[in-house]
mmCIF file of C-alpha atoms in Angstrom:
data_model
loop_
_atom_site.group_PDB
_atom_site.id
_atom_site.type_symbol
_atom_site.label_atom_id
_atom_site.label_comp_id
_atom_site.label_asym_id
_atom_site.label_seq_id
_atom_site.Cartn_x
_atom_site.Cartn_y
_atom_site.Cartn_z
ATOM 1 C CA MET D 2 18.136 -72.795 88.835
ATOM 2 C CA GLN D 3 19.998 -71.482 91.893
ATOM 3 C CA ILE D 4 22.780 -70.101 89.686
ATOM 4 C CA GLN D 5 20.256 -68.310 87.471
ATOM 5 C CA GLU D 6 18.510 -66.842 90.520
ATOM 6 C CA MET D 7 21.851 -65.634 91.912
ATOM 7 C CA GLU D 8 22.688 -64.031 88.542
ATOM 8 C CA LYS D 9 19.340 -62.253 88.504
ATOM 9 C CA GLU D 10 19.923 -60.998 92.036
ATOM 10 C CA ASN D 11 23.374 -59.731 91.038
ATOM 11 C CA GLN D 12 21.949 -57.843 88.054
ATOM 12 C CA THR D 13 21.642 -54.167 88.858
ATOM 13 C CA ASN D 14 19.493 -52.203 86.436
ATOM 14 C CA VAL D 15 21.145 -48.883 85.707
ATOM 15 C CA SER D 16 19.250 -45.677 86.396
ATOM 16 C CA GLU D 17 21.067 -43.643 83.765
ATOM 17 C CA PHE D 18 23.317 -43.926 80.734
ATOM 18 C CA LEU D 19 26.322 -41.885 79.658
ATOM 19 C CA LEU D 20 26.254 -40.526 76.109
ATOM 20 C CA LEU D 21 29.905 -40.102 75.257
ATOM 21 C CA GLY D 22 29.089 -38.776 71.805
ATOM 22 C CA PHE D 23 31.819 -36.340 70.804
ATOM 23 C CA SER D 24 33.439 -36.198 74.234
ATOM 24 C CA ASN D 25 36.656 -37.634 72.740
ATOM 25 C CA TRP D 26 37.200 -34.140 71.283
ATOM 26 C CA PRO D 27 37.592 -32.250 74.571
ATOM 27 C CA GLY D 28 39.219 -29.193 73.030
ATOM 28 C CA LYS D 29 36.480 -28.697 70.447
ATOM 29 C CA GLN D 30 33.354 -28.765 72.608
ATOM 30 C CA THR D 31 32.646 -25.044 72.157
ATOM 31 C CA LEU D 32 33.027 -25.344 68.387
ATOM 32 C CA LEU D 33 30.768 -28.422 68.282
ATOM 33 C CA PHE D 34 28.169 -26.613 70.390
ATOM 34 C CA ALA D 35 28.160 -23.654 67.992
ATOM 35 C CA ILE D 36 27.989 -25.852 64.876
ATOM 36 C CA PHE D 37 25.129 -28.039 66.098
ATOM 37 C CA LEU D 38 23.225 -25.061 67.494
ATOM 38 C CA CYS D 39 23.469 -23.251 64.140
ATOM 39 C CA LEU D 40 22.436 -26.374 62.220
ATOM 40 C CA TYR D 41 19.495 -26.991 64.543
ATOM 41 C CA LEU D 42 18.190 -23.413 64.460
ATOM 42 C CA THR D 43 18.678 -23.207 60.690
ATOM 43 C CA GLY D 44 16.709 -26.415 60.203
ATOM 44 C CA LEU D 45 13.912 -25.232 62.491
ATOM 45 C CA PHE D 46 13.662 -21.875 60.738
ATOM 46 C CA GLY D 47 13.811 -23.340 57.221
ATOM 47 C CA ASN D 48 11.254 -26.086 57.793
ATOM 48 C CA LEU D 49 8.910 -23.718 59.629
ATOM 49 C CA LEU D 50 9.101 -21.368 56.650
ATOM 50 C CA ILE D 51 8.147 -24.181 54.267
ATOM 51 C CA LEU D 52 5.203 -25.178 56.471
ATOM 52 C CA LEU D 53 4.100 -21.557 56.677
ATOM 53 C CA ALA D 54 4.445 -20.978 52.927
ATOM 54 C CA ILE D 55 2.525 -24.141 52.001
ATOM 55 C CA GLY D 56 -0.169 -23.543 54.589
ATOM 56 C CA SER D 57 -0.794 -19.912 53.635
ATOM 57 C CA ASN D 58 -0.807 -20.328 49.823
ATOM 58 C CA ARG D 59 -3.776 -22.189 48.392
ATOM 59 C CA HIS D 60 -2.152 -22.830 45.024
ATOM 60 C CA LEU D 61 0.389 -25.000 46.889
ATOM 61 C CA HIS D 62 -2.353 -27.241 48.289
ATOM 62 C CA THR D 63 -1.447 -30.062 45.913
ATOM 63 C CA PRO D 64 -0.283 -33.646 46.615
ATOM 64 C CA MET D 65 3.408 -32.833 46.087
ATOM 65 C CA TYR D 66 3.372 -29.955 48.576
ATOM 66 C CA PHE D 67 1.159 -31.899 50.975
ATOM 67 C CA PHE D 68 3.848 -34.569 51.170
ATOM 68 C CA LEU D 69 6.561 -31.901 51.401
ATOM 69 C CA ALA D 70 4.748 -30.270 54.333
ATOM 70 C CA ASN D 71 4.673 -33.601 56.156
ATOM 71 C CA LEU D 72 8.380 -34.081 55.416
ATOM 72 C CA SER D 73 9.132 -30.624 56.839
ATOM 73 C CA LEU D 74 7.135 -31.474 59.966
ATOM 74 C CA VAL D 75 9.132 -34.671 60.452
ATOM 75 C CA ASP D 76 12.373 -32.787 59.778
ATOM 76 C CA LEU D 77 11.409 -30.401 62.569
ATOM 77 C CA CYS D 78 10.915 -33.258 65.004
ATOM 78 C CA LEU D 79 13.776 -35.635 64.127
ATOM 79 C CA PRO D 80 16.649 -33.296 65.168
ATOM 80 C CA SER D 81 14.587 -32.140 68.170
ATOM 81 C CA ALA D 82 14.744 -35.684 69.547
ATOM 82 C CA THR D 83 18.540 -35.547 69.890
ATOM 83 C CA VAL D 84 20.102 -32.105 69.422
ATOM 84 C CA PRO D 85 18.682 -30.250 72.482
ATOM 85 C CA LYS D 86 19.909 -32.999 74.833
ATOM 86 C CA MET D 87 23.285 -33.081 73.086
ATOM 87 C CA LEU D 88 23.645 -29.297 73.386
ATOM 88 C CA LEU D 89 22.649 -29.442 77.058
ATOM 89 C CA ASN D 90 25.235 -32.127 77.768
ATOM 90 C CA ILE D 91 27.956 -30.126 76.004
ATOM 91 C CA GLN D 92 26.996 -26.954 77.865
ATOM 92 C CA THR D 93 26.844 -28.602 81.300
ATOM 93 C CA GLN D 94 29.773 -30.948 80.571
ATOM 94 C CA SER D 95 27.591 -33.865 81.589
ATOM 95 C CA GLN D 96 26.940 -36.914 79.437
ATOM 96 C CA SER D 97 24.164 -38.451 81.535
ATOM 97 C CA ILE D 98 20.653 -39.302 80.390
ATOM 98 C CA SER D 99 18.093 -41.083 82.543
ATOM 99 C CA TYR D 100 16.962 -44.619 81.764
ATOM 100 C CA SER D 101 13.420 -43.492 80.917
ATOM 101 C CA GLY D 102 14.763 -40.510 78.972
ATOM 102 C CA CYS D 103 16.998 -42.823 76.946
ATOM 103 C CA LEU D 104 14.134 -45.142 75.981
ATOM 104 C CA THR D 105 11.961 -42.137 75.146
ATOM 105 C CA GLN D 106 14.684 -40.686 72.928
ATOM 106 C CA MET D 107 15.178 -44.030 71.199
ATOM 107 C CA TYR D 108 11.438 -44.251 70.509
ATOM 108 C CA PHE D 109 11.137 -40.815 68.920
ATOM 109 C CA CYS D 110 14.356 -41.190 66.929
ATOM 110 C CA MET D 111 13.080 -44.427 65.410
ATOM 111 C CA MET D 112 9.599 -43.033 64.818
ATOM 112 C CA PHE D 113 10.688 -39.911 62.944
ATOM 113 C CA ALA D 114 13.455 -41.729 61.040
ATOM 114 C CA ASN D 115 10.921 -44.325 59.910
ATOM 115 C CA MET D 116 8.470 -41.602 58.907
ATOM 116 C CA ASP D 117 11.186 -39.754 56.985
ATOM 117 C CA ASN D 118 11.853 -42.970 55.101
ATOM 118 C CA PHE D 119 8.166 -43.547 54.311
ATOM 119 C CA LEU D 120 7.636 -39.986 53.101
ATOM 120 C CA LEU D 121 10.601 -40.172 50.732
ATOM 121 C CA THR D 122 9.027 -43.318 49.270
ATOM 122 C CA VAL D 123 5.603 -41.699 48.915
ATOM 123 C CA MET D 124 7.166 -38.650 47.263
ATOM 124 C CA ALA D 125 8.975 -40.915 44.785
ATOM 125 C CA TYR D 126 5.634 -42.488 43.855
ATOM 126 C CA ASP D 127 4.102 -39.030 43.477
ATOM 127 C CA ARG D 128 6.873 -37.995 41.059
ATOM 128 C CA TYR D 129 6.446 -41.267 39.150
ATOM 129 C CA VAL D 130 2.725 -40.586 38.602
ATOM 130 C CA ALA D 131 3.359 -36.929 37.692
ATOM 131 C CA ILE D 132 5.982 -37.763 35.052
ATOM 132 C CA CYS D 133 4.849 -41.138 33.726
ATOM 133 C CA HIS D 134 1.071 -40.536 33.886
ATOM 134 C CA PRO D 135 0.640 -36.736 33.741
ATOM 135 C CA LEU D 136 -2.822 -36.821 32.124
ATOM 136 C CA HIS D 137 -4.182 -39.083 34.862
ATOM 137 C CA TYR D 138 -2.355 -37.441 37.766
ATOM 138 C CA SER D 139 -5.399 -35.713 39.261
ATOM 139 C CA THR D 140 -7.532 -38.848 39.015
ATOM 140 C CA ILE D 141 -4.851 -41.079 40.564
ATOM 141 C CA MET D 142 -3.552 -38.777 43.316
ATOM 142 C CA THR D 143 -6.914 -38.074 44.936
ATOM 143 C CA GLN D 144 -7.300 -36.489 48.357
ATOM 144 C CA HIS D 145 -8.293 -39.844 49.829
ATOM 145 C CA LEU D 146 -5.222 -41.595 48.422
ATOM 146 C CA CYS D 147 -2.883 -38.801 49.556
ATOM 147 C CA ALA D 148 -4.350 -38.889 53.061
ATOM 148 C CA SER D 149 -3.955 -42.679 53.153
ATOM 149 C CA LEU D 150 -0.356 -42.505 51.874
ATOM 150 C CA VAL D 151 0.468 -40.316 54.877
ATOM 151 C CA ALA D 152 -1.849 -41.724 57.567
ATOM 152 C CA VAL D 153 -0.810 -45.383 57.153
ATOM 153 C CA PRO D 154 2.936 -44.600 57.437
ATOM 154 C CA TRP D 155 2.262 -42.491 60.541
ATOM 155 C CA VAL D 156 0.494 -45.445 62.168
ATOM 156 C CA ILE D 157 3.320 -47.845 61.272
ATOM 157 C CA ALA D 158 6.004 -45.363 62.307
ATOM 158 C CA THR D 159 4.277 -44.925 65.678
ATOM 159 C CA LEU D 160 3.621 -48.585 66.483
ATOM 160 C CA ASN D 161 6.889 -50.113 65.244
ATOM 161 C CA PRO D 162 9.234 -48.241 67.631
ATOM 162 C CA LEU D 163 6.714 -48.792 70.433
ATOM 163 C CA LEU D 164 7.248 -52.551 70.040
ATOM 164 C CA HIS D 165 11.041 -52.107 70.156
ATOM 165 C CA THR D 166 10.792 -49.825 73.194
ATOM 166 C CA LEU D 167 8.604 -52.273 75.133
ATOM 167 C CA MET D 168 10.970 -55.126 74.275
ATOM 168 C CA MET D 169 13.938 -52.986 75.362
ATOM 169 C CA ALA D 170 12.211 -52.198 78.670
ATOM 170 C CA CYS D 171 12.099 -55.929 79.434
ATOM 171 C CA LEU D 172 15.894 -56.265 79.221
ATOM 172 C CA HIS D 173 18.305 -56.035 82.146
ATOM 173 C CA PHE D 174 21.237 -53.624 82.108
ATOM 174 C CA CYS D 175 24.150 -54.246 84.425
ATOM 175 C CA SER D 176 27.049 -52.032 85.442
ATOM 176 C CA ASP D 177 28.117 -50.966 81.939
ATOM 177 C CA ASN D 178 26.101 -47.856 81.033
ATOM 178 C CA ILE D 179 28.416 -46.112 78.557
ATOM 179 C CA ILE D 180 26.916 -45.437 75.107
ATOM 180 C CA HIS D 181 29.535 -44.536 72.502
ATOM 181 C CA HIS D 182 27.104 -42.326 70.619
ATOM 182 C CA PHE D 183 25.471 -38.894 70.899
ATOM 183 C CA PHE D 184 21.963 -40.382 71.248
ATOM 184 C CA CYS D 185 20.342 -43.580 72.505
ATOM 185 C CA ASP D 186 20.731 -45.772 69.447
ATOM 186 C CA ILE D 187 18.974 -49.138 69.670
ATOM 187 C CA ASN D 188 22.054 -51.110 68.574
ATOM 188 C CA SER D 189 24.217 -49.379 71.186
ATOM 189 C CA LEU D 190 21.706 -50.188 73.922
ATOM 190 C CA LEU D 191 21.482 -53.845 72.928
ATOM 191 C CA LEU D 192 25.264 -54.152 73.292
ATOM 192 C CA LEU D 193 25.006 -52.988 76.921
ATOM 193 C CA SER D 194 22.305 -55.422 77.993
ATOM 194 C CA CYS D 195 23.228 -58.431 80.072
ATOM 195 C CA SER D 196 20.033 -60.223 78.978
ATOM 196 C CA ASP D 197 19.503 -62.395 75.923
ATOM 197 C CA THR D 198 18.990 -59.911 73.078
ATOM 198 C CA SER D 199 18.649 -62.393 70.202
ATOM 199 C CA LEU D 200 14.925 -61.668 69.766
ATOM 200 C CA ASN D 201 15.557 -57.915 69.857
ATOM 201 C CA GLN D 202 18.313 -58.197 67.256
ATOM 202 C CA LEU D 203 16.055 -60.317 65.063
ATOM 203 C CA MET D 204 13.373 -57.652 65.248
ATOM 204 C CA VAL D 205 15.910 -54.948 64.327
ATOM 205 C CA LEU D 206 16.937 -56.948 61.253
ATOM 206 C CA ALA D 207 13.283 -57.404 60.324
ATOM 207 C CA VAL D 208 12.722 -53.664 60.577
ATOM 208 C CA VAL D 209 15.734 -52.928 58.390
ATOM 209 C CA GLY D 210 14.366 -55.356 55.834
ATOM 210 C CA LEU D 211 10.767 -54.191 55.841
ATOM 211 C CA ILE D 212 10.968 -50.493 56.666
ATOM 212 C CA PHE D 213 14.153 -49.509 54.849
ATOM 213 C CA VAL D 214 14.984 -52.089 52.183
ATOM 214 C CA VAL D 215 11.433 -52.444 50.788
ATOM 215 C CA PRO D 216 10.847 -48.669 50.478
ATOM 216 C CA SER D 217 14.295 -48.196 48.935
ATOM 217 C CA VAL D 218 13.433 -50.834 46.320
ATOM 218 C CA CYS D 219 10.165 -48.999 45.642
ATOM 219 C CA ILE D 220 12.094 -45.746 45.195
ATOM 220 C CA LEU D 221 14.515 -47.405 42.770
ATOM 221 C CA ALA D 222 11.599 -48.882 40.821
ATOM 222 C CA SER D 223 9.881 -45.478 40.649
ATOM 223 C CA TYR D 224 12.991 -43.720 39.411
ATOM 224 C CA SER D 225 13.793 -46.418 36.884
ATOM 225 C CA ARG D 226 10.341 -45.815 35.386
ATOM 226 C CA ILE D 227 10.882 -42.058 35.565
ATOM 227 C CA VAL D 228 14.244 -42.231 33.798
ATOM 228 C CA SER D 229 12.789 -44.518 31.133
ATOM 229 C CA ALA D 230 9.895 -42.120 30.532
ATOM 230 C CA VAL D 231 12.102 -39.012 30.491
ATOM 231 C CA MET D 232 14.531 -40.513 27.981
ATOM 232 C CA LYS D 233 11.634 -40.885 25.553
ATOM 233 C CA ILE D 234 11.023 -37.125 25.560
ATOM 234 C CA PRO D 235 12.382 -35.813 22.229
ATOM 235 C CA SER D 236 13.565 -32.336 23.294
ATOM 236 C CA PHE D 237 16.521 -31.728 25.599
ATOM 237 C CA GLN D 238 14.665 -28.931 27.415
ATOM 238 C CA GLY D 239 11.760 -31.273 28.042
ATOM 239 C CA LYS D 240 14.110 -33.837 29.561
ATOM 240 C CA LEU D 241 15.778 -31.173 31.718
ATOM 241 C CA LYS D 242 12.431 -29.879 32.972
ATOM 242 C CA ALA D 243 11.255 -33.390 33.831
ATOM 243 C CA PHE D 244 14.453 -34.220 35.710
ATOM 244 C CA SER D 245 14.342 -30.891 37.585
ATOM 245 C CA THR D 246 10.960 -31.775 39.087
ATOM 246 C CA CYS D 247 12.428 -34.782 40.891
ATOM 247 C CA GLY D 248 16.077 -33.718 41.298
ATOM 248 C CA SER D 249 15.497 -32.214 44.755
ATOM 249 C CA HIS D 250 13.808 -35.335 46.038
ATOM 250 C CA LEU D 251 16.482 -37.589 44.556
ATOM 251 C CA ALA D 252 19.229 -35.575 46.289
ATOM 252 C CA LEU D 253 17.543 -36.101 49.674
ATOM 253 C CA VAL D 254 17.059 -39.814 48.960
ATOM 254 C CA ILE D 255 20.768 -40.295 48.186
ATOM 255 C CA LEU D 256 21.811 -38.358 51.302
ATOM 256 C CA PHE D 257 19.365 -40.125 53.632
ATOM 257 C CA TYR D 258 19.843 -43.691 52.416
ATOM 258 C CA GLY D 259 23.588 -43.271 52.024
ATOM 259 C CA ALA D 260 23.904 -42.364 55.702
ATOM 260 C CA ILE D 261 21.438 -45.053 56.835
ATOM 261 C CA THR D 262 23.381 -47.685 54.895
ATOM 262 C CA GLY D 263 26.618 -46.607 56.556
ATOM 263 C CA VAL D 264 25.152 -47.076 60.043
ATOM 264 C CA TYR D 265 22.751 -50.020 59.846
ATOM 265 C CA MET D 266 23.441 -51.954 56.633
ATOM 266 C CA SER D 267 27.215 -52.164 56.418
ATOM 267 C CA PRO D 268 29.342 -55.043 57.797
ATOM 268 C CA SER D 269 30.169 -54.776 61.490
ATOM 269 C CA SER D 270 33.874 -54.843 60.635
ATOM 270 C CA ASN D 271 33.469 -51.459 58.934
ATOM 271 C CA HIS D 272 31.896 -49.841 61.983
ATOM 272 C CA SER D 273 33.615 -47.390 64.282
ATOM 273 C CA THR D 274 32.369 -44.880 66.822
ATOM 274 C CA GLU D 275 33.475 -41.897 64.738
ATOM 275 C CA ARG D 276 32.052 -43.272 61.485
ATOM 276 C CA ASP D 277 28.682 -44.218 62.965
ATOM 277 C CA SER D 278 28.376 -40.871 64.726
ATOM 278 C CA ALA D 279 29.221 -38.960 61.537
ATOM 279 C CA ALA D 280 26.709 -40.973 59.468
ATOM 280 C CA SER D 281 24.028 -40.497 62.139
ATOM 281 C CA VAL D 282 24.648 -36.747 62.158
ATOM 282 C CA ILE D 283 24.083 -36.691 58.387
ATOM 283 C CA PHE D 284 20.665 -38.361 58.326
ATOM 284 C CA MET D 285 19.418 -37.057 61.697
ATOM 285 C CA ILE D 286 20.666 -33.455 61.619
ATOM 286 C CA VAL D 287 22.193 -32.433 58.283
ATOM 287 C CA ALA D 288 19.497 -33.910 55.993
ATOM 288 C CA PRO D 289 16.613 -32.174 57.844
ATOM 289 C CA VAL D 290 18.539 -28.892 57.588
ATOM 290 C CA LEU D 291 19.183 -29.295 53.852
ATOM 291 C CA ASN D 292 15.592 -30.253 53.042
ATOM 292 C CA PRO D 293 14.144 -26.698 52.921
ATOM 293 C CA PHE D 294 17.134 -25.325 51.006
ATOM 294 C CA ILE D 295 17.181 -28.116 48.418
ATOM 295 C CA TYR D 296 13.468 -27.727 47.703
ATOM 296 C CA SER D 297 13.259 -23.925 47.871
ATOM 297 C CA LEU D 298 16.331 -23.314 45.701
ATOM 298 C CA ARG D 299 15.143 -25.671 42.935
ATOM 299 C CA ASN D 300 11.423 -24.846 43.049
ATOM 300 C CA ASN D 301 10.210 -21.550 41.599
ATOM 301 C CA GLU D 302 6.681 -21.997 42.964
ATOM 302 C CA LEU D 303 7.972 -22.494 46.486
ATOM 303 C CA LYS D 304 10.415 -19.592 46.192
ATOM 304 C CA GLY D 305 7.576 -17.324 45.095
ATOM 305 C CA ALA D 306 5.388 -18.507 47.964
ATOM 306 C CA LEU D 307 8.215 -17.925 50.448
ATOM 307 C CA ARG D 308 8.795 -14.394 49.129
ATOM 308 C CA LYS D 309 5.074 -13.688 49.320
ATOM 309 C CA THR D 310 4.820 -15.083 52.844
ATOM 310 C CA LEU D 311 7.854 -13.162 54.105
ATOM 311 C CA GLY D 312 6.559 -10.014 52.409
ATOM 312 C CA GLN D 313 3.222 -10.341 54.166
ATOM 313 C CA ARG D 314 4.926 -10.873 57.530
ATOM 314 C CA ASN D 315 7.129 -7.816 56.968
ATOM 315 C CA PHE D 316 4.057 -5.756 56.050
ATOM 316 C CA PHE D 317 2.167 -6.691 59.225
ATOM 317 C CA SER D 318 5.222 -6.120 61.385
ATOM 318 C CA GLN D 319 5.548 -2.497 60.214
#
């Protein structure tokens, strides 16, 4: 008992962490700043345009575009949880982030990443109903169901990281405060704690199983049904049209889950600071930037709405 009390007295909770991120490339900080700033601003502009186009065009007020609008909203917020702080640290040549700021960043990163995952799953189900049950689409995808398919994930995505954040706040952190990442990743923080983190690690594994593996299985099941239904279409043009309606979504799914798998679902022996950082950049920064381009370039309705919206804005600005 006395030894444990002495250990607790010797534990000094840190007041800040150091995000090393890409600091091991000292000669390329200006280039990294320019690249991430361009990616961030491009993503903000593109996703705002999609939200504006969907909101201002009534013929886009359908389930598919309702889910896409929510995805664009999340893709606005996910990079905003990490990129501004990273740019500030590069500009000021300081890697520090406060203890409370680190937990706050971890919370929002987990929340928006979880919501991104849920929305991709919901959109896969929407495409499954549209292709496999086209005659019953309007009766299945009702306003109430669409609202529920978005509201329930938002509740889960909000409460789940709150549990992890509260559990993290109960841990002690000693002298080591160096995070070999560009944001406060939960796994990186657990490695720094001098408390018993077995319960926290168990909860992380549970989240990976429930929030990422289960939705990914649902996406695979949806697309297996879609492929089976499309292959039964007699004409080649009919098959091409059917695949084109879900090709954009499938591209985002592959990009998002490929990066997530590289960071959280691969063996620890395959992990490295550079690899984890690169994979995190893909699903937290690159994927949200590509979302508006992938959907707008492959969707004639959305391209027309964007042209109409930009034309109206140009008219009023004259």
